């Protein structure tokens, strides 16, 4: 098959280049060039004409914004005039001029009410003497028109704002935000205030101005003007979808009143925050503020590109103090441009597709033999056995000769493939048979080795247990007789002494108690050698008192070490256990934990109810230490008899503890992390479920790792 692909592939590519694709390319090339030219002409027209339209629109928007700002100031003048001509103001004013102090207070209260009602930031009545002494008002007095009024913009520092109204400095403060493409701000916040201020003269009895109504708004942080302008020029339907129209009033290069968003959530089509305290880009600042020229171009506005228009703002003295801006986001228009290009490209592809289909149908009679060859090539590559056969062409036609040679080559390849396939199948059968035989022998060998290891391990363990059982049985019988003699003589001594026995009563009781403990050890040793004859009685016990007793018993041993026991006892139910055996299991666990920490650290002893489906089925006791931990490869062997990692250990402690708990139908689980600690969890059921006894159940333990001796 590789030979077929190499030989036939070259012929097929050459034939495509000479016949089919040349016909299609030569036919479609004029159409393609025409449509591409149309696309480029359309793109050029959109960019040039539509771009001019956008800048014309934003310039008109800026004009509306400037006129609206002027109309806001004229409205302030008209508002002051209405207040001046109101009946209440005239009444209070006449009384105040006549010297009525009470009416003067009422006049001030009336002005406060009018300030709140008309949403002014300040409104005050100023005498001509005070006005002439105020450097800010003194700038506006010469500019009064025929009606005795004048309005304009004014920038005041915090101290002079406080002279007008004590609340204005706080309202004027704006934290500055570092802005891309702008100078880094030299101070953290802006404390100056941009005022839209109006002054209206009130004539006295002589017919000349004696008082002035001074009122206006603080533009810092007041978004009513910019929102009103935005609603005028960027109402619904004036911009494309997702385009944002914005208006801003600047104090110098700082946005003090704006609806430029801090963030635009395009996914949810939501605008978040306002970019108050951000700065204008440096190129706009140098042209508009420094040179006083109009900006009409695209500009970077805080975090995006906008079609923008900026105009300088002047105060009452004719000095440039800021800018006013209108603009809308550029991205939706670019999106529309790209969408138009995609639409034109789609139309181009559709036209090319239709044209290609028409050309293809026109040349079908010429291309039909090629299609037949193409079909057979695809069929052979997919594994089907087809031949080209007759093409209905003359015998000396190049395509007819090619088809005949191709069919002959396919016949030859088919015969060779059949021979190779037969040889491969025979080889595969032999390899599979040999592999299966080798695998069966390997599995059988592994089973025999595993069985041999298990048998050897069991024989060694049984020999150790048998020898230890015989030894303990002999020791138990040898100790039993002396303990009986000691106990009898002590009873006889107490009887013979009579009343004099009270002097040594404590010593006698101690000897009898220790003889009783020896008897308990003897019974445990006998139970170890003959577990079926000694079944320890089981009783319902609270685990808390047993844990408390365990702490008393290990206190002396742990007192020599720097080990702290931390009990957390929360179990509320009683479980069926043999108290001494559970006590010895706990002692063994705690002492093992102390050894794991080299006699220094903390041991937590916790008890809690064992819940299953919100029902109490027993008690869980956890012994957690912060010792060296147990490696993962050793965790599975710690309960095996005679397995120990201590040089002086016997390897029976944990194995016997496991046997005692298993006799009650409980479990011992262990979780450990090297160099962090180990936690043993003992699970005991409310009702003991006795399982088959182990040959070492009932044996008592000492305070060494896995050593079975008396712990008392």
XYZ file of C-alpha atoms in Angstrom:
712
model
C 0.000 0.000 0.000
C 2.816 2.610 0.643
C 4.026 1.947 -2.936
C 0.505 2.566 -4.209
C 0.158 5.797 -2.216
C 3.534 7.089 -3.420
C 2.975 6.319 -7.108
C -0.687 7.163 -7.358
C -0.515 10.259 -5.127
C 1.826 12.090 -7.511
C -0.306 11.245 -10.525
C -3.496 12.309 -8.782
C -2.094 15.684 -7.607
C -0.717 16.438 -11.077
C -4.051 15.566 -12.633
C -5.932 17.821 -10.213
C -3.555 20.745 -10.875
C -3.882 20.349 -14.685
C -7.613 19.772 -14.969
C -10.067 20.416 -12.157
C -8.498 23.183 -10.131
C -7.123 25.093 -13.086
C -10.586 25.205 -14.604
C -12.167 26.346 -11.344
C -9.453 28.943 -10.597
C -9.440 30.448 -14.070
C -13.231 30.693 -14.028
C -13.601 32.094 -10.526
C -10.600 34.478 -10.505
C -12.395 37.425 -12.190
C -15.356 37.024 -9.831
C -13.028 36.844 -6.832
C -11.105 39.978 -7.826
C -14.334 41.884 -8.397
C -15.810 40.940 -5.033
C -12.580 41.652 -3.124
C -12.400 45.092 -4.746
C -16.002 45.686 -3.713
C -15.176 44.715 -0.127
C -12.220 47.091 0.071
C -14.184 49.927 -1.480
C -16.970 49.388 1.057
C -14.508 49.299 3.962
C -12.851 52.522 2.786
C -16.222 54.212 2.395
C -17.338 53.126 5.871
C -14.128 54.309 7.526
C -13.906 57.667 5.773
C -17.555 58.685 5.583
C -18.831 57.111 8.799
C -15.775 58.374 10.712
C -16.528 61.926 9.635
C -20.150 61.469 10.666
C -19.081 60.279 14.121
C -16.864 63.309 14.701
C -19.604 65.615 13.447
C -22.011 64.018 15.928
C -19.675 64.275 18.905
C -18.971 67.928 18.053
C -22.707 68.625 18.019
C -22.997 66.790 21.348
C -20.279 69.017 22.804
C -22.144 72.115 21.631
C -25.300 70.877 23.356
C -23.282 70.203 26.519
C -21.769 73.714 26.563
C -25.166 75.313 25.937
C -26.756 73.157 28.617
C -24.108 74.206 31.146
C -24.803 77.849 30.255
C -28.547 77.271 30.597
C -27.979 75.758 34.050
C -26.329 79.007 35.111
C -29.160 81.066 33.556
C -31.670 78.900 35.417
C -29.786 79.711 38.632
C -30.205 83.425 37.886
C -33.928 82.995 37.214
C -34.268 80.948 40.419
C -32.602 83.715 42.464
C -34.892 86.246 40.820
C -37.993 84.194 41.762
C -36.784 83.933 45.354
C -36.080 87.682 45.423
C -39.560 88.547 44.131
C -41.383 86.046 46.353
C -43.802 87.422 48.925
C -42.032 85.777 51.863
C -38.607 87.139 50.901
C -39.938 90.678 50.407
C -41.795 90.554 53.743
C -38.807 89.266 55.684
C -36.452 91.620 53.862
C -38.421 94.764 54.692
C -38.645 93.776 58.357
C -34.942 92.921 58.473
C -34.018 96.281 56.916
C -36.194 97.965 59.526
C -34.035 96.299 62.219
C -36.283 93.413 63.241
C -33.756 90.758 64.271
C -36.427 88.079 64.592
C -37.434 88.588 60.966
C -33.773 88.469 59.985
C -33.582 84.994 61.567
C -36.753 84.002 59.709
C -35.214 85.301 56.483
C -32.159 83.055 56.951
C -34.448 80.092 57.714
C -36.428 80.872 54.541
C -33.210 80.877 52.472
C -32.209 77.501 53.963
C -35.594 76.073 52.980
C -35.268 77.465 49.451
C -31.752 76.012 49.160
C -33.026 72.526 50.035
C -36.158 72.855 47.896
C -34.195 73.845 44.772
C -31.228 71.514 45.477
C -28.683 74.289 45.772
C -25.438 73.728 47.655
C -25.406 77.267 49.040
C -27.770 80.259 49.166
C -26.991 83.334 51.226
C -27.851 86.998 51.571
C -24.754 89.204 51.509
C -24.603 92.904 52.255
C -22.761 95.201 49.874
C -20.068 95.819 52.477
C -19.467 92.084 52.956
C -19.494 91.542 49.185
C -16.911 94.262 48.608
C -14.661 92.630 51.232
C -15.067 89.131 49.753
C -12.349 88.684 47.069
C -14.423 86.079 45.245
C -17.649 88.092 45.073
C -15.672 91.222 44.288
C -14.665 89.615 40.969
C -18.309 89.158 39.948
C -19.772 92.565 40.954
C -18.380 94.501 37.961
C -19.841 91.867 35.644
C -23.486 92.322 36.697
C -25.785 92.776 33.702
C -28.632 95.216 33.309
C -30.881 93.060 35.478
C -28.270 93.064 38.227
C -27.294 89.402 37.877
C -24.279 87.418 36.745
C -23.368 83.707 36.692
C -20.149 81.878 36.082
C -17.707 79.187 37.147
C -15.312 79.659 40.020
C -12.589 77.532 41.638
C -12.101 78.023 45.378
C -9.746 76.367 47.876
C -11.139 74.630 50.947
C -10.695 77.622 53.271
C -12.688 79.951 51.000
C -15.339 77.280 50.457
C -15.814 77.126 54.215
C -16.542 80.883 54.259
C -19.559 80.245 52.040
C -20.796 77.045 53.747
C -19.073 74.852 56.336
C -20.184 71.657 54.516
C -18.683 72.562 51.136
C -15.024 71.563 51.858
C -16.064 68.048 52.833
C -18.312 67.681 49.782
C -15.572 68.997 47.499
C -12.951 66.441 48.543
C -12.219 63.804 45.904
C -9.539 61.098 46.169
C -7.347 61.048 43.050
C -6.869 57.828 41.093
C -3.798 57.104 38.979
C -4.997 56.847 35.387
C -3.363 55.202 32.346
C -1.912 57.608 29.737
C -2.081 60.476 32.267
C 0.470 62.110 34.561
C 0.810 60.559 38.015
C -1.101 62.819 40.447
C 1.147 64.898 42.722
C -1.262 64.732 45.692
C -3.664 62.142 47.069
C -6.898 64.133 46.859
C -8.431 67.232 45.371
C -9.683 69.727 47.999
C -10.604 72.620 45.728
C -14.200 73.113 44.653
C -15.627 73.982 41.213
C -18.681 76.195 41.735
C -21.441 77.227 39.362
C -22.166 80.563 41.090
C -24.841 83.207 40.503
C -25.134 86.661 42.104
C -28.291 88.835 42.048
C -28.313 92.441 43.254
C -31.084 93.687 45.608
C -31.560 97.436 45.559
C -31.915 99.434 48.720
C -34.130 102.448 49.400
C -31.803 104.657 47.384
C -32.272 102.542 44.273
C -28.695 101.226 44.290
C -27.615 97.682 45.160
C -27.454 97.229 48.928
C -27.698 93.413 49.176
C -26.849 90.441 47.005
C -28.387 86.982 46.744
C -25.456 84.579 46.336
C -26.318 80.989 45.362
C -25.143 78.070 43.302
C -24.035 74.468 43.213
C -20.777 72.639 43.905
C -19.999 70.618 40.780
C -17.555 68.277 42.617
C -19.335 64.919 42.918
C -22.659 66.431 41.684
C -23.680 64.380 38.653
C -27.020 66.005 37.913
C -25.665 68.282 35.180
C -23.660 65.597 33.353
C -26.500 63.058 33.622
C -28.954 65.646 32.263
C -26.672 66.354 29.303
C -26.158 62.628 28.674
C -29.904 62.016 28.663
C -30.312 64.837 26.142
C -27.654 63.838 23.607
C -27.376 60.077 24.145
C -30.963 58.974 24.504
C -32.008 55.448 23.518
C -31.576 54.801 19.811
C -28.881 57.448 19.267
C -25.985 54.995 19.699
C -25.409 51.353 18.702
C -26.117 48.582 21.180
C -23.520 48.325 23.987
C -22.183 51.796 23.179
C -21.838 54.072 26.215
C -22.367 57.835 25.919
C -20.616 59.892 28.593
C -20.277 63.509 29.726
C -17.647 64.939 32.088
C -16.836 68.268 33.715
C -13.143 68.672 34.636
C -11.460 70.807 37.260
C -8.100 71.259 35.559
C -7.425 67.686 34.393
C -9.470 65.952 37.142
C -12.925 64.449 36.572
C -15.037 66.089 39.297
C -18.433 65.321 37.739
C -18.799 62.448 35.299
C -20.774 59.423 34.201
C -17.732 57.694 32.699
C -18.010 54.187 34.240
C -15.325 52.626 36.386
C -16.202 49.249 34.900
C -18.449 48.024 32.097
C -19.853 44.497 32.548
C -20.416 43.582 28.901
C -21.692 40.116 29.824
C -24.601 41.435 31.901
C -24.751 44.797 30.034
C -24.292 46.703 33.282
C -22.305 49.830 34.179
C -20.601 49.940 37.569
C -19.425 53.087 39.388
C -18.218 56.470 38.169
C -14.629 57.464 37.383
C -14.567 60.423 39.777
C -11.033 61.522 40.667
C -9.459 60.056 37.524
C -7.340 62.182 35.176
C -7.572 63.108 31.527
C -4.924 61.780 29.147
C -1.819 63.902 28.738
C -2.323 64.619 25.021
C -5.812 66.015 25.657
C -4.630 68.081 28.628
C -1.813 69.738 26.683
C -4.067 70.651 23.736
C -7.212 71.766 25.572
C -5.954 73.115 28.917
C -2.511 74.335 27.943
C -3.316 75.682 24.458
C -7.055 76.351 24.829
C -7.885 74.475 21.623
C -10.837 72.232 20.866
C -10.190 68.459 20.855
C -12.169 66.499 18.280
C -10.713 63.010 17.882
C -10.604 59.600 19.456
C -9.149 59.671 22.988
C -8.324 57.252 25.774
C -10.914 57.866 28.502
C -9.893 56.183 31.800
C -9.854 52.580 30.537
C -11.163 52.540 26.964
C -11.081 54.449 23.673
C -13.916 56.909 23.026
C -14.937 59.163 20.141
C -14.384 62.366 22.101
C -14.838 66.122 22.065
C -13.285 68.430 24.675
C -13.692 72.178 25.126
C -11.979 74.418 27.713
C -13.978 76.017 30.553
C -13.245 79.527 31.808
C -14.064 81.121 35.135
C -15.549 84.563 35.767
C -12.118 86.113 35.154
C -11.713 84.447 31.755
C -8.999 82.021 32.914
C -9.034 78.357 31.859
C -9.959 76.256 34.888
C -11.096 72.983 33.365
C -12.824 71.243 30.486
C -16.173 69.865 29.439
C -16.275 66.596 27.528
C -18.754 64.505 25.572
C -18.069 61.191 23.898
C -19.146 57.635 23.280
C -17.280 54.329 23.269
C -15.513 53.392 20.065
C -15.615 49.592 20.435
C -19.266 49.043 19.310
C -18.615 50.985 16.099
C -15.491 48.931 15.424
C -17.589 45.859 16.169
C -20.121 47.005 13.581
C -17.308 47.620 11.066
C -15.984 44.116 11.619
C -19.492 42.707 11.405
C -19.974 44.439 8.069
C -16.687 43.022 6.839
C -17.716 39.535 7.981
C -21.067 39.923 6.249
C -19.348 41.040 3.047
C -16.897 38.145 3.347
C -19.777 35.724 3.847
C -21.533 37.076 0.789
C -18.255 36.739 -1.122
C -17.897 33.103 -0.084
C -21.501 32.360 -1.011
C -21.038 33.955 -4.426
C -17.833 32.009 -4.948
C -19.580 28.806 -3.877
C -22.481 29.336 -6.242
C -20.113 30.308 -9.052
C -17.987 27.229 -8.409
C -21.043 24.980 -8.486
C -22.154 26.489 -11.787
C -18.672 26.085 -13.287
C -18.460 22.561 -11.939
C -21.768 21.588 -13.491
C -20.713 23.138 -16.802
C -17.481 21.126 -16.839
C -19.089 17.922 -15.524
C -18.694 16.004 -18.764
C -14.979 16.753 -18.725
C -14.500 16.025 -15.035
C -16.691 12.868 -14.842
C -13.775 10.441 -15.515
C -11.718 12.220 -12.875
C -14.592 11.851 -10.385
C -14.757 8.139 -11.154
C -11.025 7.754 -10.453
C -11.377 9.861 -7.298
C -14.232 7.699 -6.042
C -12.269 4.489 -6.539
C -9.200 5.961 -4.801
C -11.266 6.863 -1.704
C -12.922 3.433 -1.696
C -9.578 1.605 -1.851
C -8.151 3.786 0.929
C -11.148 2.906 3.130
C -10.614 -0.848 2.525
C -13.182 -1.641 -0.155
C -12.251 -3.727 -3.213
C -13.242 -1.622 -6.245
C -11.818 -1.063 -9.708
C -12.088 1.837 -12.126
C -13.072 -0.217 -15.145
C -14.166 1.389 -18.400
C -14.457 5.180 -18.435
C -16.210 5.406 -21.816
C -13.188 7.123 -23.363
C -11.049 6.280 -26.370
C -8.326 3.693 -25.806
C -5.489 6.155 -26.438
C -6.836 8.674 -23.887
C -4.416 9.445 -21.040
C -7.106 8.979 -18.385
C -8.133 5.610 -19.868
C -4.506 4.374 -19.831
C -4.085 5.644 -16.270
C -7.224 3.810 -15.127
C -6.048 0.536 -16.710
C -2.598 0.767 -15.093
C -4.180 1.634 -11.755
C -6.482 -1.433 -11.889
C -3.533 -3.718 -12.708
C -1.553 -2.292 -9.796
C -4.492 -2.854 -7.424
C -4.768 -6.518 -8.500
C -1.068 -7.063 -7.841
C -1.248 -5.350 -4.438
C -4.278 -7.415 -3.468
C -2.454 -10.701 -4.143
C 0.606 -9.625 -2.186
C -1.509 -8.399 0.715
C -3.285 -11.763 0.892
C 0.039 -13.583 1.149
C 1.337 -11.220 3.851
C -1.920 -11.477 5.823
C -1.810 -15.277 5.859
C 1.787 -15.322 7.099
C 0.995 -12.719 9.757
C -1.974 -14.708 11.072
C 0.128 -17.865 11.459
C 2.853 -15.945 13.284
C 0.336 -14.250 15.554
C -1.260 -17.586 16.525
C 2.132 -19.044 17.471
C 3.117 -15.995 19.520
C -0.239 -15.982 21.315
C 0.023 -19.691 22.137
C 3.544 -19.324 23.540
C 2.579 -16.225 25.548
C -0.462 -17.945 27.073
C 1.619 -20.963 28.152
C 4.309 -18.784 29.710
C 1.707 -16.680 31.543
C -0.005 -19.753 33.046
C 3.308 -21.131 34.315
C 4.251 -17.758 35.787
C 0.918 -17.454 37.641
C 1.257 -20.985 39.003
C 4.785 -20.234 40.222
C 3.642 -17.015 41.942
C 0.820 -18.870 43.743
C 3.243 -21.559 44.963
C 5.755 -18.970 46.222
C 3.004 -17.046 48.017
C 1.638 -20.220 49.622
C 5.145 -21.220 50.703
C 5.793 -17.831 52.347
C 2.439 -17.875 54.157
C 3.016 -21.432 55.398
C 6.511 -20.604 56.637
C 5.277 -17.479 58.441
C 2.426 -19.405 60.058
C 4.730 -22.217 61.207
C 7.152 -19.750 62.827
C 4.306 -17.935 64.576
C 2.717 -21.172 65.790
C 6.045 -22.387 67.182
C 6.529 -19.122 69.097
C 2.973 -19.171 70.450
C 3.258 -22.835 71.477
C 6.535 -22.289 73.329
C 5.245 -19.117 75.002
C 1.981 -20.859 75.988
C 3.816 -23.771 77.615
C 6.134 -21.382 79.447
C 3.309 -19.196 80.786
C 1.267 -22.208 81.864
C 4.207 -23.571 83.836
C 4.917 -20.215 85.452
C 1.262 -19.786 86.380
C 1.080 -23.163 88.097
C 4.370 -22.585 89.969
C 3.243 -19.143 91.262
C -0.251 -20.276 92.192
C 0.852 -22.401 95.214
C 3.031 -19.730 96.942
C 0.316 -17.108 96.524
C -2.211 -19.443 98.193
C 0.181 -19.969 101.144
C 0.797 -16.200 101.475
C -2.920 -15.420 101.387
C -3.700 -18.127 104.001
C -0.957 -16.982 106.360
C -2.072 -13.346 106.101
C -5.619 -14.306 107.006
C -4.267 -16.403 109.902
C -2.047 -13.520 111.062
C -5.003 -11.127 111.120
C -7.059 -13.721 113.068
C -4.259 -14.358 115.633
C -3.554 -10.673 116.194
C -7.185 -9.911 116.871
C -7.655 -6.305 117.944
C -3.917 -5.667 117.621
C -4.258 -6.202 113.880
C -5.525 -2.605 113.484
C -1.958 -1.313 113.913
C -0.818 -3.089 110.748
C -4.238 -3.310 109.094
C -3.166 -1.125 106.159
C -0.095 -3.289 105.493
C -2.124 -6.499 105.756
C -4.732 -5.154 103.314
C -1.977 -4.053 100.938
C -0.385 -7.550 100.990
C -3.783 -9.206 100.412
C -4.506 -6.751 97.601
C -1.187 -7.482 95.898
C -1.748 -11.254 96.334
C -5.095 -10.707 94.612
C -3.344 -8.963 91.777
C -0.914 -11.877 91.497
C -3.938 -14.202 91.300
C -5.378 -12.026 88.529
C -2.110 -12.260 86.622
C -2.094 -16.029 87.102
C -5.627 -16.307 85.727
C -4.587 -14.158 82.766
C -1.569 -16.358 82.121
C -3.731 -19.466 82.312
C -6.256 -17.821 80.014
C -3.397 -17.054 77.603
C -2.381 -20.748 77.551
C -6.016 -22.050 77.577
C -8.228 -19.234 76.252
C -11.303 -21.425 75.946
C -11.484 -22.024 79.734
C -11.431 -18.355 80.819
C -14.019 -16.023 79.431
C -13.817 -12.655 81.190
C -17.252 -11.415 82.345
C -18.738 -8.542 80.339
C -20.702 -5.718 81.972
C -22.202 -2.395 80.892
C -19.609 0.243 81.717
C -19.266 3.982 81.147
C -15.983 4.636 79.352
C -15.337 7.915 81.201
C -14.527 6.368 84.611
C -12.325 3.723 82.957
C -10.347 6.455 81.163
C -10.071 8.404 84.455
C -8.721 5.293 86.222
C -6.265 4.723 83.387
C -4.945 8.277 83.862
C -4.367 7.576 87.568
C -2.511 4.339 86.804
C -0.175 5.887 84.184
C 0.327 9.128 86.105
C 3.353 7.795 87.987
C 5.057 6.505 84.814
C 4.297 9.645 82.814
C 5.281 11.871 85.731
C 8.915 10.969 85.091
C 8.495 12.188 81.513
C 7.365 15.448 79.951
C 4.143 13.963 78.601
C 0.797 15.744 79.026
C -2.536 13.881 78.826
C -5.384 15.963 77.356
C -8.754 14.242 77.897
C -11.792 15.252 75.806
C -14.571 12.950 77.047
C -17.954 13.392 75.353
C -19.325 9.821 75.235
C -22.774 9.580 76.874
C -23.687 5.881 76.584
C -22.444 2.711 78.318
C -20.946 -0.238 76.431
C -20.629 -3.914 77.294
C -16.950 -4.598 78.106
C -14.660 -6.277 80.616
C -13.385 -3.329 82.642
C -9.859 -4.656 83.485
C -9.213 -5.749 79.922
C -10.331 -2.395 78.428
C -8.295 -0.616 81.112
C -5.170 -2.533 80.141
C -5.755 -1.897 76.408
C -5.941 1.867 77.108
C -2.822 1.747 79.309
C -0.917 -0.064 76.581
C -2.040 2.455 73.904
C -1.099 5.494 76.028
C 2.303 4.111 77.037
C 3.046 3.189 73.416
C 2.173 6.771 72.456
C 4.535 8.113 75.153
C 7.357 5.902 73.851
C 6.675 7.116 70.263
C 7.341 10.708 71.445
C 10.507 9.815 73.378
C 8.785 10.868 76.617
C 8.003 14.460 75.566
C 4.803 15.834 74.026
C 1.028 15.756 74.228
C -1.434 12.857 74.080
C -5.130 13.490 73.396
C -7.688 10.975 74.724
C -11.121 11.541 73.212
C -14.392 9.668 73.619
C -17.592 10.255 71.686
C -20.793 8.475 70.753
C -20.611 6.214 67.710
C -23.438 7.298 65.404
C -24.831 5.432 62.420
C -27.847 6.876 60.583
C -28.282 9.349 63.487
C -28.573 6.406 65.934
C -26.082 5.650 68.709
C -24.588 2.181 68.214
C -21.594 2.455 70.547
C -18.598 4.510 71.645
C -15.404 5.543 69.860
C -12.198 6.191 71.857
C -9.286 7.981 70.143
C -5.672 8.086 71.408
C -3.710 10.690 69.384
C -0.040 11.537 69.873
C 2.404 13.889 68.164
C 5.209 11.376 67.929
C 7.344 10.061 65.100
C 4.465 8.311 63.297
C 4.390 4.922 61.563
C 5.667 4.510 57.955
C 2.981 3.435 55.499
C 4.714 0.131 54.742
C 4.628 -0.826 58.478
C 1.013 0.106 59.270
C -0.318 -3.185 57.905
C 1.947 -5.259 60.213
C 1.691 -3.547 63.607
C -1.050 -5.954 64.797
C 0.917 -9.086 63.789
C 2.198 -11.208 66.739
C 5.881 -10.696 67.565
C 6.243 -7.708 65.176
C 7.967 -4.800 66.893
C 10.302 -1.940 66.024
C 11.678 -1.608 69.577
C 14.824 -3.446 70.632
C 13.310 -4.360 74.043
C 9.772 -5.133 72.766
C 8.169 -8.558 72.281
C 5.698 -7.612 69.558
C 2.620 -8.888 71.453
C 1.119 -5.703 72.958
C -0.841 -4.378 69.971
C -1.616 -7.919 68.794
C -3.192 -8.810 72.172
C -5.027 -5.460 72.346
C -6.461 -6.152 68.926
C -7.561 -9.614 70.096
C -9.312 -8.268 73.220
C -11.226 -5.609 71.268
C -12.124 -8.086 68.525
C -13.556 -10.465 71.188
C -16.051 -7.710 72.014
C -16.997 -7.328 68.354
C -15.120 -4.007 68.171
C -12.334 -2.709 65.948
C -9.032 -0.831 66.265
C -8.211 1.535 63.381
C -4.977 3.442 62.945
C -4.071 6.528 60.920
C -0.530 7.877 60.967
C 1.669 10.498 59.295
C 5.417 10.289 59.632
C 6.948 13.034 61.830
C 3.476 14.348 62.756
C 1.786 11.666 64.872
C -0.504 8.662 65.082
C -4.160 8.206 66.017
C -5.601 4.862 67.245
C -9.425 4.656 67.192
C -11.126 1.960 69.319
C -14.762 1.295 68.300
C -16.942 -0.527 70.891
C -20.587 -1.469 70.340
C -23.336 -1.038 72.939
C -23.852 -4.807 72.991
C -20.708 -6.919 72.719
C -20.707 -9.236 69.699
C -18.209 -11.884 70.778
C -16.088 -13.278 67.985
C -13.763 -16.252 67.952
C -11.173 -15.887 70.752
C -7.535 -15.507 69.910
C -4.917 -17.651 71.750
C -3.503 -14.547 73.514
C -6.744 -12.831 74.626
C -6.943 -11.898 78.290
C -3.229 -11.238 78.746
C -2.379 -8.035 80.664
C 0.128 -5.512 79.379
C 2.887 -3.401 80.841
C 3.995 0.124 79.884
C 6.554 -0.932 77.274
C 5.900 -1.190 73.565
C 3.983 -4.420 72.878
C 5.240 -6.157 76.107
C 2.670 -8.455 77.817
C 3.207 -8.155 81.601
C 1.321 -6.822 84.599
C 0.822 -3.079 84.242
C -0.033 -2.446 87.913
